[in-house]
PDB file of C-alpha atoms in Angstrom:
ATOM      1  CA  UNK A 123     -38.556 -11.959  70.830  1.00  0.00           C
ATOM      2  CA  UNK A 124     -34.982 -11.046  69.961  1.00  0.00           C
ATOM      3  CA  UNK A 125     -33.614 -12.267  66.577  1.00  0.00           C
ATOM      4  CA  UNK A 126     -30.122 -12.408  65.770  1.00  0.00           C
ATOM      5  CA  UNK A 127     -28.889 -13.019  62.182  1.00  0.00           C
ATOM      6  CA  UNK A 128     -25.698 -15.110  61.597  1.00  0.00           C
ATOM      7  CA  UNK A 129     -23.823 -15.654  58.190  1.00  0.00           C
ATOM      8  CA  UNK A 130     -26.043 -17.368  55.649  1.00  0.00           C
ATOM      9  CA  UNK A 131     -29.202 -19.046  56.923  1.00  0.00           C
ATOM     10  CA  UNK A 132     -28.448 -19.409  60.685  1.00  0.00           C
ATOM     11  CA  UNK A 133     -30.610 -17.223  63.102  1.00  0.00           C
ATOM     12  CA  UNK A 134     -31.242 -17.427  66.933  1.00  0.00           C
ATOM     13  CA  UNK A 135     -34.342 -16.469  68.701  1.00  0.00           C
ATOM     14  CA  UNK A 136     -34.612 -15.648  72.265  1.00  0.00           C
ATOM     15  CA  UNK A 137     -37.435 -15.219  74.594  1.00  0.00           C
ATOM     16  CA  UNK A 138     -37.614 -14.973  78.323  1.00  0.00           C
ATOM     17  CA  UNK A 139     -34.096 -16.165  78.663  1.00  0.00           C
ATOM     18  CA  UNK A 140     -34.505 -19.180  76.439  1.00  0.00           C
ATOM     19  CA  UNK A 141     -33.037 -19.475  72.831  1.00  0.00           C
ATOM     20  CA  UNK A 142     -33.650 -21.549  69.900  1.00  0.00           C
ATOM     21  CA  UNK A 143     -31.221 -21.653  66.885  1.00  0.00           C
ATOM     22  CA  UNK A 144     -32.301 -22.478  63.296  1.00  0.00           C
ATOM     23  CA  UNK A 145     -30.210 -23.986  60.647  1.00  0.00           C
ATOM     24  CA  UNK A 146     -26.540 -23.548  61.820  1.00  0.00           C
ATOM     25  CA  UNK A 147     -24.510 -24.688  58.833  1.00  0.00           C
ATOM     26  CA  UNK A 148     -20.942 -24.721  57.528  1.00  0.00           C
ATOM     27  CA  UNK A 149     -20.967 -21.013  56.342  1.00  0.00           C
ATOM     28  CA  UNK A 150     -22.324 -19.835  59.742  1.00  0.00           C
ATOM     29  CA  UNK A 151     -20.912 -19.151  63.539  1.00  0.00           C
ATOM     30  CA  UNK A 152     -22.086 -22.433  64.773  1.00  0.00           C
ATOM     31  CA  UNK A 153     -20.508 -22.346  68.238  1.00  0.00           C
ATOM     32  CA  UNK A 154     -21.419 -18.865  69.035  1.00  0.00           C
ATOM     33  CA  UNK A 155     -25.010 -19.319  67.544  1.00  0.00           C
ATOM     34  CA  UNK A 156     -25.790 -22.204  69.971  1.00  0.00           C
ATOM     35  CA  UNK A 157     -24.121 -21.396  72.980  1.00  0.00           C
ATOM     36  CA  UNK A 158     -26.489 -21.667  75.682  1.00  0.00           C
ATOM     37  CA  UNK A 159     -29.376 -22.525  73.297  1.00  0.00           C
ATOM     38  CA  UNK A 160     -32.198 -24.921  74.554  1.00  0.00           C
ATOM     39  CA  UNK A 161     -32.667 -26.267  71.172  1.00  0.00           C
ATOM     40  CA  UNK A 162     -31.611 -26.479  67.542  1.00  0.00           C
ATOM     41  CA  UNK A 163     -34.061 -26.658  64.844  1.00  0.00           C
ATOM     42  CA  UNK A 164     -32.866 -28.042  61.251  1.00  0.00           C
ATOM     43  CA  UNK A 165     -34.831 -27.517  58.168  1.00  0.00           C
ATOM     44  CA  UNK A 166     -32.900 -30.072  55.869  1.00  0.00           C
ATOM     45  CA  UNK A 167     -29.496 -31.817  55.502  1.00  0.00           C
ATOM     46  CA  UNK A 168     -27.359 -29.776  52.983  1.00  0.00           C
ATOM     47  CA  UNK A 169     -24.085 -28.641  54.846  1.00  0.00           C
ATOM     48  CA  UNK A 170     -24.949 -25.006  54.642  1.00  0.00           C
ATOM     49  CA  UNK A 171     -27.941 -25.569  56.929  1.00  0.00           C
ATOM     50  CA  UNK A 172     -26.749 -28.524  59.138  1.00  0.00           C
ATOM     51  CA  UNK A 173     -23.025 -28.881  59.940  1.00  0.00           C
ATOM     52  CA  UNK A 174     -23.165 -32.231  61.362  1.00  0.00           C
ATOM     53  CA  UNK A 175     -19.742 -32.390  62.787  1.00  0.00           C
ATOM     54  CA  UNK A 176     -20.092 -29.036  64.718  1.00  0.00           C
ATOM     55  CA  UNK A 177     -23.720 -29.508  65.878  1.00  0.00           C
ATOM     56  CA  UNK A 178     -22.644 -33.112  67.150  1.00  0.00           C
ATOM     57  CA  UNK A 179     -19.932 -31.461  69.001  1.00  0.00           C
ATOM     58  CA  UNK A 180     -22.364 -28.966  70.506  1.00  0.00           C
ATOM     59  CA  UNK A 181     -24.501 -31.624  71.712  1.00  0.00           C
ATOM     60  CA  UNK A 182     -22.053 -33.534  73.268  1.00  0.00           C
ATOM     61  CA  UNK A 183     -20.772 -30.482  75.041  1.00  0.00           C
ATOM     62  CA  UNK A 184     -24.323 -29.262  76.483  1.00  0.00           C
ATOM     63  CA  UNK A 185     -25.984 -32.076  78.179  1.00  0.00           C
ATOM     64  CA  UNK A 186     -29.274 -29.828  77.890  1.00  0.00           C
ATOM     65  CA  UNK A 187     -29.182 -29.049  74.083  1.00  0.00           C
ATOM     66  CA  UNK A 188     -31.946 -30.911  72.122  1.00  0.00           C
ATOM     67  CA  UNK A 189     -32.240 -30.983  68.253  1.00  0.00           C
ATOM     68  CA  UNK A 190     -35.080 -31.139  65.946  1.00  0.00           C
ATOM     69  CA  UNK A 191     -34.715 -32.029  62.355  1.00  0.00           C
ATOM     70  CA  UNK A 192     -36.507 -33.989  59.535  1.00  0.00           C
ATOM     71  CA  UNK A 193     -36.132 -37.697  59.816  1.00  0.00           C
ATOM     72  CA  UNK A 194     -33.175 -38.058  57.668  1.00  0.00           C
ATOM     73  CA  UNK A 195     -31.112 -35.636  59.248  1.00  0.00           C
ATOM     74  CA  UNK A 196     -32.205 -36.736  62.845  1.00  0.00           C
ATOM     75  CA  UNK A 197     -30.950 -40.285  61.898  1.00  0.00           C
ATOM     76  CA  UNK A 198     -27.577 -38.945  60.607  1.00  0.00           C
ATOM     77  CA  UNK A 199     -27.167 -37.044  63.886  1.00  0.00           C
ATOM     78  CA  UNK A 200     -28.202 -39.936  65.992  1.00  0.00           C
ATOM     79  CA  UNK A 201     -25.655 -42.097  64.370  1.00  0.00           C
ATOM     80  CA  UNK A 202     -22.892 -39.677  64.852  1.00  0.00           C
ATOM     81  CA  UNK A 203     -23.917 -39.314  68.510  1.00  0.00           C
ATOM     82  CA  UNK A 204     -24.711 -42.931  69.373  1.00  0.00           C
ATOM     83  CA  UNK A 205     -21.473 -43.518  71.244  1.00  0.00           C
ATOM     84  CA  UNK A 206     -22.418 -41.487  74.108  1.00  0.00           C
ATOM     85  CA  UNK A 207     -26.001 -41.659  74.633  1.00  0.00           C
ATOM     86  CA  UNK A 208     -26.704 -38.163  73.486  1.00  0.00           C
ATOM     87  CA  UNK A 209     -28.935 -39.292  70.654  1.00  0.00           C
ATOM     88  CA  UNK A 210     -31.854 -39.304  72.847  1.00  0.00           C
ATOM     89  CA  UNK A 211     -31.777 -35.777  72.592  1.00  0.00           C
ATOM     90  CA  UNK A 212     -32.391 -35.705  68.775  1.00  0.00           C
ATOM     91  CA  UNK A 213     -35.999 -35.664  67.928  1.00  0.00           C
ATOM     92  CA  UNK A 214     -37.742 -36.124  64.356  1.00  0.00           C
ATOM     93  CA  UNK A 215     -40.221 -33.547  63.282  1.00  0.00           C
ATOM     94  CA  UNK A 216     -42.928 -33.943  60.322  1.00  0.00           C
ATOM     95  CA  UNK A 217     -44.429 -31.029  58.319  1.00  0.00           C
ATOM     96  CA  UNK A 218     -47.952 -29.915  59.087  1.00  0.00           C
ATOM     97  CA  UNK A 219     -47.529 -30.471  62.801  1.00  0.00           C
ATOM     98  CA  UNK A 220     -47.482 -28.174  66.080  1.00  0.00           C
ATOM     99  CA  UNK A 221     -44.927 -28.764  68.666  1.00  0.00           C
ATOM    100  CA  UNK A 222     -43.880 -27.010  71.836  1.00  0.00           C
ATOM    101  CA  UNK A 223     -40.245 -26.724  72.036  1.00  0.00           C
ATOM    102  CA  UNK A 224     -38.225 -25.469  74.856  1.00  0.00           C
ATOM    103  CA  UNK A 225     -41.385 -23.068  75.652  1.00  0.00           C
ATOM    104  CA  UNK A 226     -41.835 -21.870  72.104  1.00  0.00           C
ATOM    105  CA  UNK A 227     -44.745 -22.904  69.799  1.00  0.00           C
ATOM    106  CA  UNK A 228     -43.342 -24.324  66.733  1.00  0.00           C
ATOM    107  CA  UNK A 229     -45.492 -25.048  63.441  1.00  0.00           C
ATOM    108  CA  UNK A 230     -44.051 -26.922  60.582  1.00  0.00           C
ATOM    109  CA  UNK A 231     -44.726 -26.566  56.822  1.00  0.00           C
ATOM    110  CA  UNK A 232     -43.777 -27.932  53.701  1.00  0.00           C
ATOM    111  CA  UNK A 233     -41.751 -31.192  53.432  1.00  0.00           C
ATOM    112  CA  UNK A 234     -39.598 -30.775  49.964  1.00  0.00           C
ATOM    113  CA  UNK A 235     -36.698 -28.922  49.265  1.00  0.00           C
ATOM    114  CA  UNK A 236     -36.988 -26.879  46.275  1.00  0.00           C
ATOM    115  CA  UNK A 237     -35.817 -28.129  42.938  1.00  0.00           C
ATOM    116  CA  UNK A 238     -32.319 -27.511  41.916  1.00  0.00           C
ATOM    117  CA  UNK A 239     -32.081 -29.701  38.866  1.00  0.00           C
ATOM    118  CA  UNK A 240     -33.777 -33.097  37.762  1.00  0.00           C
ATOM    119  CA  UNK A 241     -30.392 -34.808  37.977  1.00  0.00           C
ATOM    120  CA  UNK A 242     -29.979 -33.852  41.799  1.00  0.00           C
ATOM    121  CA  UNK A 243     -32.320 -35.562  44.168  1.00  0.00           C
ATOM    122  CA  UNK A 244     -34.866 -33.823  46.154  1.00  0.00           C
ATOM    123  CA  UNK A 245     -34.398 -33.876  49.936  1.00  0.00           C
ATOM    124  CA  UNK A 246     -36.713 -33.220  52.672  1.00  0.00           C
ATOM    125  CA  UNK A 247     -37.262 -29.579  53.911  1.00  0.00           C
ATOM    126  CA  UNK A 248     -39.319 -28.229  56.813  1.00  0.00           C
ATOM    127  CA  UNK A 249     -40.237 -24.668  57.345  1.00  0.00           C
ATOM    128  CA  UNK A 250     -40.751 -23.426  60.751  1.00  0.00           C
ATOM    129  CA  UNK A 251     -43.042 -20.875  62.162  1.00  0.00           C
ATOM    130  CA  UNK A 252     -42.053 -19.769  65.618  1.00  0.00           C
ATOM    131  CA  UNK A 253     -44.479 -18.430  68.052  1.00  0.00           C
ATOM    132  CA  UNK A 254     -46.932 -17.879  65.321  1.00  0.00           C
ATOM    133  CA  UNK A 255     -44.763 -14.894  64.267  1.00  0.00           C
ATOM    134  CA  UNK A 256     -41.419 -15.724  62.602  1.00  0.00           C
ATOM    135  CA  UNK A 257     -41.119 -17.987  59.647  1.00  0.00           C
ATOM    136  CA  UNK A 258     -37.963 -19.589  58.465  1.00  0.00           C
ATOM    137  CA  UNK A 259     -38.649 -21.689  55.267  1.00  0.00           C
ATOM    138  CA  UNK A 260     -35.436 -23.129  54.688  1.00  0.00           C
ATOM    139  CA  UNK A 261     -34.611 -23.927  51.070  1.00  0.00           C
ATOM    140  CA  UNK A 262     -38.184 -23.469  50.015  1.00  0.00           C
ATOM    141  CA  UNK A 263     -40.643 -20.952  48.869  1.00  0.00           C
ATOM    142  CA  UNK A 264     -43.597 -22.662  50.822  1.00  0.00           C
ATOM    143  CA  UNK A 265     -46.225 -20.064  51.807  1.00  0.00           C
ATOM    144  CA  UNK A 266     -47.566 -21.071  55.245  1.00  0.00           C
ATOM    145  CA  UNK A 267     -51.285 -21.368  55.168  1.00  0.00           C
ATOM    146  CA  UNK A 268     -53.783 -20.272  57.686  1.00  0.00           C
ATOM    147  CA  UNK A 269     -51.559 -17.955  59.526  1.00  0.00           C
ATOM    148  CA  UNK A 270     -50.513 -14.477  59.229  1.00  0.00           C
ATOM    149  CA  UNK A 271     -46.659 -14.233  59.446  1.00  0.00           C
ATOM    150  CA  UNK A 272     -45.164 -11.336  61.092  1.00  0.00           C
ATOM    151  CA  UNK A 273     -41.564 -11.497  60.245  1.00  0.00           C
ATOM    152  CA  UNK A 274     -40.401 -13.577  57.227  1.00  0.00           C
ATOM    153  CA  UNK A 275     -36.955 -14.618  56.603  1.00  0.00           C
ATOM    154  CA  UNK A 276     -36.390 -14.588  52.975  1.00  0.00           C
ATOM    155  CA  UNK A 277     -33.796 -16.864  51.024  1.00  0.00           C
ATOM    156  CA  UNK A 278     -32.458 -14.118  48.798  1.00  0.00           C
ATOM    157  CA  UNK A 279     -30.185 -16.299  46.561  1.00  0.00           C
ATOM    158  CA  UNK A 280     -29.721 -19.995  45.922  1.00  0.00           C
ATOM    159  CA  UNK A 281     -28.849 -22.620  43.202  1.00  0.00           C
ATOM    160  CA  UNK A 282     -32.498 -23.253  43.234  1.00  0.00           C
ATOM    161  CA  UNK A 283     -34.168 -19.931  42.619  1.00  0.00           C
ATOM    162  CA  UNK A 284     -34.132 -16.609  40.771  1.00  0.00           C
ATOM    163  CA  UNK A 285     -35.022 -13.372  41.827  1.00  0.00           C
ATOM    164  CA  UNK A 286     -38.486 -13.293  40.597  1.00  0.00           C
ATOM    165  CA  UNK A 287     -39.397 -16.175  42.826  1.00  0.00           C
ATOM    166  CA  UNK A 288     -38.116 -14.432  45.492  1.00  0.00           C
ATOM    167  CA  UNK A 289     -39.994 -11.517  44.863  1.00  0.00           C
ATOM    168  CA  UNK A 290     -43.060 -13.835  44.513  1.00  0.00           C
ATOM    169  CA  UNK A 291     -42.678 -15.393  47.689  1.00  0.00           C
ATOM    170  CA  UNK A 292     -42.202 -12.131  49.547  1.00  0.00           C
ATOM    171  CA  UNK A 293     -45.526 -10.609  48.020  1.00  0.00           C
ATOM    172  CA  UNK A 294     -47.335 -14.023  48.632  1.00  0.00           C
ATOM    173  CA  UNK A 295     -46.452 -14.138  52.208  1.00  0.00           C
ATOM    174  CA  UNK A 296     -47.302 -10.538  52.865  1.00  0.00           C
ATOM    175  CA  UNK A 297     -45.304 -10.263  56.109  1.00  0.00           C
ATOM    176  CA  UNK A 298     -45.305  -7.155  58.035  1.00  0.00           C
ATOM    177  CA  UNK A 299     -41.420  -7.207  58.042  1.00  0.00           C
ATOM    178  CA  UNK A 300     -38.848  -9.253  56.372  1.00  0.00           C
ATOM    179  CA  UNK A 301     -35.003  -9.846  56.805  1.00  0.00           C
ATOM    180  CA  UNK A 302     -32.534 -11.699  54.508  1.00  0.00           C
ATOM    181  CA  UNK A 303     -31.123 -15.212  54.707  1.00  0.00           C
ATOM    182  CA  UNK A 304     -29.298 -17.632  52.370  1.00  0.00           C
ATOM    183  CA  UNK A 305     -27.188 -14.744  51.354  1.00  0.00           C
ATOM    184  CA  UNK A 306     -23.438 -15.966  51.553  1.00  0.00           C
ATOM    185  CA  UNK A 307     -22.816 -16.803  48.025  1.00  0.00           C
ATOM    186  CA  UNK A 308     -23.700 -13.147  47.056  1.00  0.00           C
ATOM    187  CA  UNK A 309     -21.173 -10.415  46.908  1.00  0.00           C
ATOM    188  CA  UNK A 310     -22.158  -6.962  48.037  1.00  0.00           C
ATOM    189  CA  UNK A 311     -23.336  -5.618  44.514  1.00  0.00           C
ATOM    190  CA  UNK A 312     -25.470  -8.721  44.019  1.00  0.00           C
ATOM    191  CA  UNK A 313     -26.929  -8.614  47.452  1.00  0.00           C
ATOM    192  CA  UNK A 314     -27.786  -4.967  47.159  1.00  0.00           C
ATOM    193  CA  UNK A 315     -29.751  -5.429  43.773  1.00  0.00           C
ATOM    194  CA  UNK A 316     -31.740  -8.307  45.084  1.00  0.00           C
ATOM    195  CA  UNK A 317     -32.669  -6.655  48.344  1.00  0.00           C
ATOM    196  CA  UNK A 318     -33.527  -3.450  46.386  1.00  0.00           C
ATOM    197  CA  UNK A 319     -35.974  -5.228  44.298  1.00  0.00           C
ATOM    198  CA  UNK A 320     -37.465  -7.157  47.328  1.00  0.00           C
ATOM    199  CA  UNK A 321     -37.490  -4.075  49.212  1.00  0.00           C
ATOM    200  CA  UNK A 322     -39.121  -2.048  46.450  1.00  0.00           C
ATOM    201  CA  UNK A 323     -41.776  -4.533  45.540  1.00  0.00           C
ATOM    202  CA  UNK A 324     -42.355  -5.839  48.851  1.00  0.00           C
ATOM    203  CA  UNK A 325     -43.749  -2.499  49.899  1.00  0.00           C
ATOM    204  CA  UNK A 326     -46.447  -2.590  47.416  1.00  0.00           C
ATOM    205  CA  UNK A 327     -47.949  -5.567  49.420  1.00  0.00           C
ATOM    206  CA  UNK A 328     -47.325  -4.272  53.102  1.00  0.00           C
ATOM    207  CA  UNK A 329     -43.829  -5.932  53.697  1.00  0.00           C
ATOM    208  CA  UNK A 330     -41.117  -3.587  55.348  1.00  0.00           C
ATOM    209  CA  UNK A 331     -37.670  -5.227  54.351  1.00  0.00           C
ATOM    210  CA  UNK A 332     -34.592  -4.535  56.217  1.00  0.00           C
ATOM    211  CA  UNK A 333     -31.264  -6.074  55.813  1.00  0.00           C
ATOM    212  CA  UNK A 334     -29.511  -7.558  58.835  1.00  0.00           C
ATOM    213  CA  UNK A 335     -25.593  -7.940  58.902  1.00  0.00           C
ATOM    214  CA  UNK A 336     -24.332 -11.010  60.591  1.00  0.00           C
ATOM    215  CA  UNK A 337     -24.342 -10.525  64.415  1.00  0.00           C
ATOM    216  CA  UNK A 338     -26.929  -7.968  64.308  1.00  0.00           C
ATOM    217  CA  UNK A 339     -30.111  -8.303  66.730  1.00  0.00           C
ATOM    218  CA  UNK A 340     -33.478  -6.922  66.334  1.00  0.00           C
ATOM    219  CA  UNK A 341     -36.880  -7.055  68.600  1.00  0.00           C
ATOM    220  CA  UNK A 342     -39.705  -8.654  66.950  1.00  0.00           C
TER     221      UNK A 342
END
């Protein structure tokens, strides 16, 4: 598979001429990421992972584009698309299931967004394991069970986390390699500090961490 990193939490995965896009949010290059893709996977409803207006426009513009998301997100998108029948291409997914999406195998994990604050309601969040190899957890540190992750996408900074939890997530999953996501709110100094900890301590547990700039692609 070919993995392309976009700004913040958005990535594109390609295999045999088919592409999936995960979490094209409002910090990301949505139109570029979804161009020619077969499907979009959304982990949860927050705008930095789900840009409803731009995704709606992409679905209207491409009659083959499908979207898979937790029930609440899917309902929002169907409502936005109801005027032209494109809503039929929006599908709800549940945690702890296996799906075949555009030729990719997709396993779902978790179900709940990490706690930001007790005054802020917790929303649904689904992590996706693609082809048994690449794991995108969305806004959670849910460790997928019963599988050996090869490539882990690591949320390195968020209002709901601290660096110790990021490190614990990486050392718990013990993937062969890892790349950062959820990094748009950090400046260069902060990102280098967090990634330095993740890289150094991840190596103790067999994980090789590599930073990816937006637009860069790597073979998995």
